[in-house]
Amino acid sequence: MATMKDDHMSKEHSVLLADIGGTNARFALMTRREIGVIDHLKVADYPGVTQAISKFLQRRVPSATVDVAVLGVAGAVENNRCTIINSGWSIDGAELQRTFGFEAVRLLNDFEAVAWALPELQPQHLYPLGDQPIAAGGAMLALGPGTGFGAACLFSPGPGMRFVAATEAGHATLPANSHREEQVIAFLRNRIGHISIERVLSGTGLVNLYEALASIDGATVPERDAAAITKAALDGSCGVCNVTVDMFCSWLGSVAGDLALTFSARGGVYIAGGIVPRLTDTLSRSRFRKQFEGKGRFEPYLRDIPTWVVIEPDASFAGLRAFFGRQLANSR
């Protein structure tokens, strides 16, 4: 899916690529421009990233030398280190370099990796939410709910120039747009304190929203996880689940609109993560787009910004490959 110039790969680098979230860690080996088989590991099965990497290397590259590691991680990266809040894994690039003998290790935020992939995505990798055309050259925003909530924006200030701004937008305060949303926030605030975006727009957030709405409406419902809530909403077997998913989609639209304004994302908003690709039809029928555009005097501005769901499950690996090609290959 992604492409790189041949001179970036004039020698045969072996590069470990990884997409490490709070629940799942995925690994692949890239040789030249080819990304090999992607292995899926459960984060809970390993005490730390070192053990997970060792397992992958033993399985896929027992006799090969890996030159570089490029890891997308679900958290803030500072000094090439990250602690993933939703799993507790601490990842230190320098430590991994010493442990495995890599020539270089680079960590980047997981949505930063997705943002690097955006220019490479083709129509078959996307599900449109609306009929707005692509705006060439504008900032392109990637965001979405999964175990947490991530966002990053790719800018192209000139020919051949690209850079990505990573964020921790998921930990910003969640805004309310209606009395009912205020009720949800008040309920959750009494339970857990500060209500960030990912306290509602994530897997655990979907559970929080479900429990809040059940309590507000006086409904007795069974305990469900995010997958069960989504399933019951889609098959129509639970009214509270249906209302929960509907509000989830609406709130996602509002937050996406806020972030589109924040970054002037005229090149489009791309929704990724582990939840929304399962809800494409529901999202397209929901109030997502209405809430996305509903920003008062700036409604015309947002009306022209296209929105898509990224349905390519391995987009982050294309982004890691693009990042390596642009940021690391020429320096080695």
PDB file of N, CA, C and O in Angstrom, residues 258-293:
ATOM      1  N   ASP A 258     -14.289  19.340  16.419  1.00  0.00           N
ATOM      2  CA  ASP A 258     -13.423  20.210  17.222  1.00  0.00           C
ATOM      3  C   ASP A 258     -11.959  20.070  16.800  1.00  0.00           C
ATOM      4  O   ASP A 258     -11.235  21.060  16.649  1.00  0.00           O
ATOM      5  N   LEU A 259     -11.513  18.827  16.603  1.00  0.00           N
ATOM      6  CA  LEU A 259     -10.119  18.600  16.227  1.00  0.00           C
ATOM      7  C   LEU A 259      -9.834  19.061  14.796  1.00  0.00           C
ATOM      8  O   LEU A 259      -8.734  19.544  14.498  1.00  0.00           O
ATOM      9  N   ALA A 260     -10.826  18.923  13.925  1.00  0.00           N
ATOM     10  CA  ALA A 260     -10.647  19.425  12.559  1.00  0.00           C
ATOM     11  C   ALA A 260     -10.444  20.935  12.562  1.00  0.00           C
ATOM     12  O   ALA A 260      -9.615  21.471  11.808  1.00  0.00           O
ATOM     13  N   LEU A 261     -11.178  21.637  13.413  1.00  0.00           N
ATOM     14  CA  LEU A 261     -10.979  23.082  13.545  1.00  0.00           C
ATOM     15  C   LEU A 261      -9.628  23.386  14.173  1.00  0.00           C
ATOM     16  O   LEU A 261      -8.935  24.317  13.754  1.00  0.00           O
ATOM     17  N   THR A 262      -9.246  22.624  15.174  1.00  0.00           N
ATOM     18  CA  THR A 262      -7.982  22.857  15.870  1.00  0.00           C
ATOM     19  C   THR A 262      -6.799  22.799  14.915  1.00  0.00           C
ATOM     20  O   THR A 262      -5.874  23.612  14.990  1.00  0.00           O
ATOM     21  N   PHE A 263      -6.822  21.828  13.982  1.00  0.00           N
ATOM     22  CA  PHE A 263      -5.703  21.627  13.077  1.00  0.00           C
ATOM     23  C   PHE A 263      -5.950  22.192  11.676  1.00  0.00           C
ATOM     24  O   PHE A 263      -5.094  22.032  10.804  1.00  0.00           O
ATOM     25  N   SER A 264      -7.089  22.830  11.454  1.00  0.00           N
ATOM     26  CA  SER A 264      -7.451  23.289  10.107  1.00  0.00           C
ATOM     27  C   SER A 264      -7.273  22.140   9.111  1.00  0.00           C
ATOM     28  O   SER A 264      -6.597  22.279   8.078  1.00  0.00           O
ATOM     29  N   ALA A 265      -7.900  21.015   9.421  1.00  0.00           N
ATOM     30  CA  ALA A 265      -7.680  19.782   8.659  1.00  0.00           C
ATOM     31  C   ALA A 265      -8.498  19.767   7.373  1.00  0.00           C
ATOM     32  O   ALA A 265      -9.396  18.933   7.186  1.00  0.00           O
ATOM     33  N   ARG A 266      -8.154  20.668   6.462  1.00  0.00           N
ATOM     34  CA  ARG A 266      -8.895  20.789   5.206  1.00  0.00           C
ATOM     35  C   ARG A 266      -8.665  19.593   4.289  1.00  0.00           C
ATOM     36  O   ARG A 266      -9.429  19.362   3.362  1.00  0.00           O
ATOM     37  N   GLY A 267      -7.603  18.828   4.538  1.00  0.00           N
ATOM     38  CA  GLY A 267      -7.335  17.636   3.738  1.00  0.00           C
ATOM     39  C   GLY A 267      -8.152  16.436   4.151  1.00  0.00           C
ATOM     40  O   GLY A 267      -8.057  15.378   3.522  1.00  0.00           O
ATOM     41  N   GLY A 268      -8.938  16.562   5.202  1.00  0.00           N
ATOM     42  CA  GLY A 268      -9.831  15.488   5.585  1.00  0.00           C
ATOM     43  C   GLY A 268      -9.556  14.911   6.956  1.00  0.00           C
ATOM     44  O   GLY A 268      -8.462  15.058   7.511  1.00  0.00           O
ATOM     45  N   VAL A 269     -10.586  14.266   7.494  1.00  0.00           N
ATOM     46  CA  VAL A 269     -10.510  13.596   8.786  1.00  0.00           C
ATOM     47  C   VAL A 269     -10.689  12.103   8.547  1.00  0.00           C
ATOM     48  O   VAL A 269     -11.664  11.675   7.926  1.00  0.00           O
ATOM     49  N   TYR A 270      -9.739  11.321   9.038  1.00  0.00           N
ATOM     50  CA  TYR A 270      -9.715   9.877   8.828  1.00  0.00           C
ATOM     51  C   TYR A 270      -9.871   9.195  10.190  1.00  0.00           C
ATOM     52  O   TYR A 270      -9.028   9.374  11.073  1.00  0.00           O
ATOM     53  N   ILE A 271     -10.918   8.403  10.341  1.00  0.00           N
ATOM     54  CA  ILE A 271     -11.208   7.772  11.623  1.00  0.00           C
ATOM     55  C   ILE A 271     -10.701   6.342  11.594  1.00  0.00           C
ATOM     56  O   ILE A 271     -11.131   5.531  10.771  1.00  0.00           O
ATOM     57  N   ALA A 272      -9.770   6.055  12.492  1.00  0.00           N
ATOM     58  CA  ALA A 272      -9.181   4.725  12.580  1.00  0.00           C
ATOM     59  C   ALA A 272      -9.444   4.180  13.980  1.00  0.00           C
ATOM     60  O   ALA A 272     -10.352   4.605  14.675  1.00  0.00           O
ATOM     61  N   GLY A 273      -8.642   3.213  14.404  1.00  0.00           N
ATOM     62  CA  GLY A 273      -8.835   2.604  15.706  1.00  0.00           C
ATOM     63  C   GLY A 273      -9.575   1.281  15.596  1.00  0.00           C
ATOM     64  O   GLY A 273     -10.006   0.871  14.514  1.00  0.00           O
ATOM     65  N   GLY A 274      -9.756   0.639  16.716  1.00  0.00           N
ATOM     66  CA  GLY A 274     -10.302  -0.705  16.703  1.00  0.00           C
ATOM     67  C   GLY A 274     -11.806  -0.815  16.741  1.00  0.00           C
ATOM     68  O   GLY A 274     -12.352  -1.914  16.594  1.00  0.00           O
ATOM     69  N   ILE A 275     -12.518   0.290  16.948  1.00  0.00           N
ATOM     70  CA  ILE A 275     -13.965   0.221  17.155  1.00  0.00           C
ATOM     71  C   ILE A 275     -14.758   0.627  15.922  1.00  0.00           C
ATOM     72  O   ILE A 275     -15.635  -0.103  15.453  1.00  0.00           O
ATOM     73  N   VAL A 276     -14.472   1.787  15.381  1.00  0.00           N
ATOM     74  CA  VAL A 276     -15.325   2.389  14.350  1.00  0.00           C
ATOM     75  C   VAL A 276     -15.406   1.581  13.061  1.00  0.00           C
ATOM     76  O   VAL A 276     -16.477   1.525  12.445  1.00  0.00           O
ATOM     77  N   PRO A 277     -14.320   0.913  12.584  1.00  0.00           N
ATOM     78  CA  PRO A 277     -14.467   0.120  11.356  1.00  0.00           C
ATOM     79  C   PRO A 277     -15.549  -0.955  11.435  1.00  0.00           C
ATOM     80  O   PRO A 277     -16.034  -1.415  10.407  1.00  0.00           O
ATOM     81  N   ARG A 278     -15.960  -1.341  12.640  1.00  0.00           N
ATOM     82  CA  ARG A 278     -17.052  -2.304  12.797  1.00  0.00           C
ATOM     83  C   ARG A 278     -18.422  -1.639  12.748  1.00  0.00           C
ATOM     84  O   ARG A 278     -19.442  -2.327  12.749  1.00  0.00           O
ATOM     85  N   LEU A 279     -18.433  -0.307  12.730  1.00  0.00           N
ATOM     86  CA  LEU A 279     -19.691   0.438  12.844  1.00  0.00           C
ATOM     87  C   LEU A 279     -19.926   1.370  11.659  1.00  0.00           C
ATOM     88  O   LEU A 279     -20.625   2.370  11.795  1.00  0.00           O
ATOM     89  N   THR A 280     -19.356   1.035  10.509  1.00  0.00           N
ATOM     90  CA  THR A 280     -19.414   1.983   9.391  1.00  0.00           C
ATOM     91  C   THR A 280     -20.842   2.333   8.988  1.00  0.00           C
ATOM     92  O   THR A 280     -21.172   3.515   8.822  1.00  0.00           O
ATOM     93  N   ASP A 281     -21.702   1.332   8.816  1.00  0.00           N
ATOM     94  CA  ASP A 281     -23.085   1.615   8.411  1.00  0.00           C
ATOM     95  C   ASP A 281     -23.817   2.403   9.483  1.00  0.00           C
ATOM     96  O   ASP A 281     -24.552   3.354   9.185  1.00  0.00           O
ATOM     97  N   THR A 282     -23.627   2.002  10.743  1.00  0.00           N
ATOM     98  CA  THR A 282     -24.266   2.713  11.850  1.00  0.00           C
ATOM     99  C   THR A 282     -23.792   4.152  11.905  1.00  0.00           C
ATOM    100  O   THR A 282     -24.592   5.084  12.105  1.00  0.00           O
ATOM    101  N   LEU A 283     -22.500   4.357  11.742  1.00  0.00           N
ATOM    102  CA  LEU A 283     -21.943   5.704  11.803  1.00  0.00           C
ATOM    103  C   LEU A 283     -22.495   6.574  10.677  1.00  0.00           C
ATOM    104  O   LEU A 283     -22.810   7.758  10.884  1.00  0.00           O
ATOM    105  N   SER A 284     -22.627   6.006   9.484  1.00  0.00           N
ATOM    106  CA  SER A 284     -23.121   6.797   8.350  1.00  0.00           C
ATOM    107  C   SER A 284     -24.588   7.197   8.525  1.00  0.00           C
ATOM    108  O   SER A 284     -25.023   8.212   7.977  1.00  0.00           O
ATOM    109  N   ARG A 285     -25.355   6.414   9.297  1.00  0.00           N
ATOM    110  CA  ARG A 285     -26.768   6.739   9.539  1.00  0.00           C
ATOM    111  C   ARG A 285     -26.964   7.605  10.783  1.00  0.00           C
ATOM    112  O   ARG A 285     -28.065   8.099  11.019  1.00  0.00           O
ATOM    113  N   SER A 286     -25.911   7.767  11.554  1.00  0.00           N
ATOM    114  CA  SER A 286     -26.014   8.464  12.836  1.00  0.00           C
ATOM    115  C   SER A 286     -25.929   9.982  12.643  1.00  0.00           C
ATOM    116  O   SER A 286     -25.866  10.490  11.524  1.00  0.00           O
ATOM    117  N   ARG A 287     -25.870  10.671  13.767  1.00  0.00           N
ATOM    118  CA  ARG A 287     -25.725  12.124  13.760  1.00  0.00           C
ATOM    119  C   ARG A 287     -24.252  12.542  13.696  1.00  0.00           C
ATOM    120  O   ARG A 287     -23.944  13.701  13.919  1.00  0.00           O
ATOM    121  N   PHE A 288     -23.368  11.606  13.350  1.00  0.00           N
ATOM    122  CA  PHE A 288     -21.941  11.922  13.312  1.00  0.00           C
ATOM    123  C   PHE A 288     -21.665  13.162  12.463  1.00  0.00           C
ATOM    124  O   PHE A 288     -21.036  14.117  12.923  1.00  0.00           O
ATOM    125  N   ARG A 289     -22.106  13.142  11.236  1.00  0.00           N
ATOM    126  CA  ARG A 289     -21.782  14.236  10.323  1.00  0.00           C
ATOM    127  C   ARG A 289     -22.463  15.540  10.755  1.00  0.00           C
ATOM    128  O   ARG A 289     -21.863  16.617  10.675  1.00  0.00           O
ATOM    129  N   LYS A 290     -23.686  15.447  11.262  1.00  0.00           N
ATOM    130  CA  LYS A 290     -24.390  16.647  11.730  1.00  0.00           C
ATOM    131  C   LYS A 290     -23.646  17.283  12.898  1.00  0.00           C
ATOM    132  O   LYS A 290     -23.473  18.501  12.951  1.00  0.00           O
ATOM    133  N   GLN A 291     -23.181  16.441  13.812  1.00  0.00           N
ATOM    134  CA  GLN A 291     -22.434  16.961  14.949  1.00  0.00           C
ATOM    135  C   GLN A 291     -21.044  17.438  14.539  1.00  0.00           C
ATOM    136  O   GLN A 291     -20.517  18.404  15.100  1.00  0.00           O
ATOM    137  N   PHE A 292     -20.456  16.786  13.555  1.00  0.00           N
ATOM    138  CA  PHE A 292     -19.160  17.217  13.035  1.00  0.00           C
ATOM    139  C   PHE A 292     -19.247  18.637  12.498  1.00  0.00           C
ATOM    140  O   PHE A 292     -18.364  19.465  12.757  1.00  0.00           O
ATOM    141  N   GLU A 293     -20.294  18.928  11.759  1.00  0.00           N
ATOM    142  CA  GLU A 293     -20.442  20.243  11.131  1.00  0.00           C
ATOM    143  C   GLU A 293     -21.042  21.282  12.065  1.00  0.00           C
ATOM    144  O   GLU A 293     -20.941  22.490  11.798  1.00  0.00           O
TER     145      GLU A 293
END
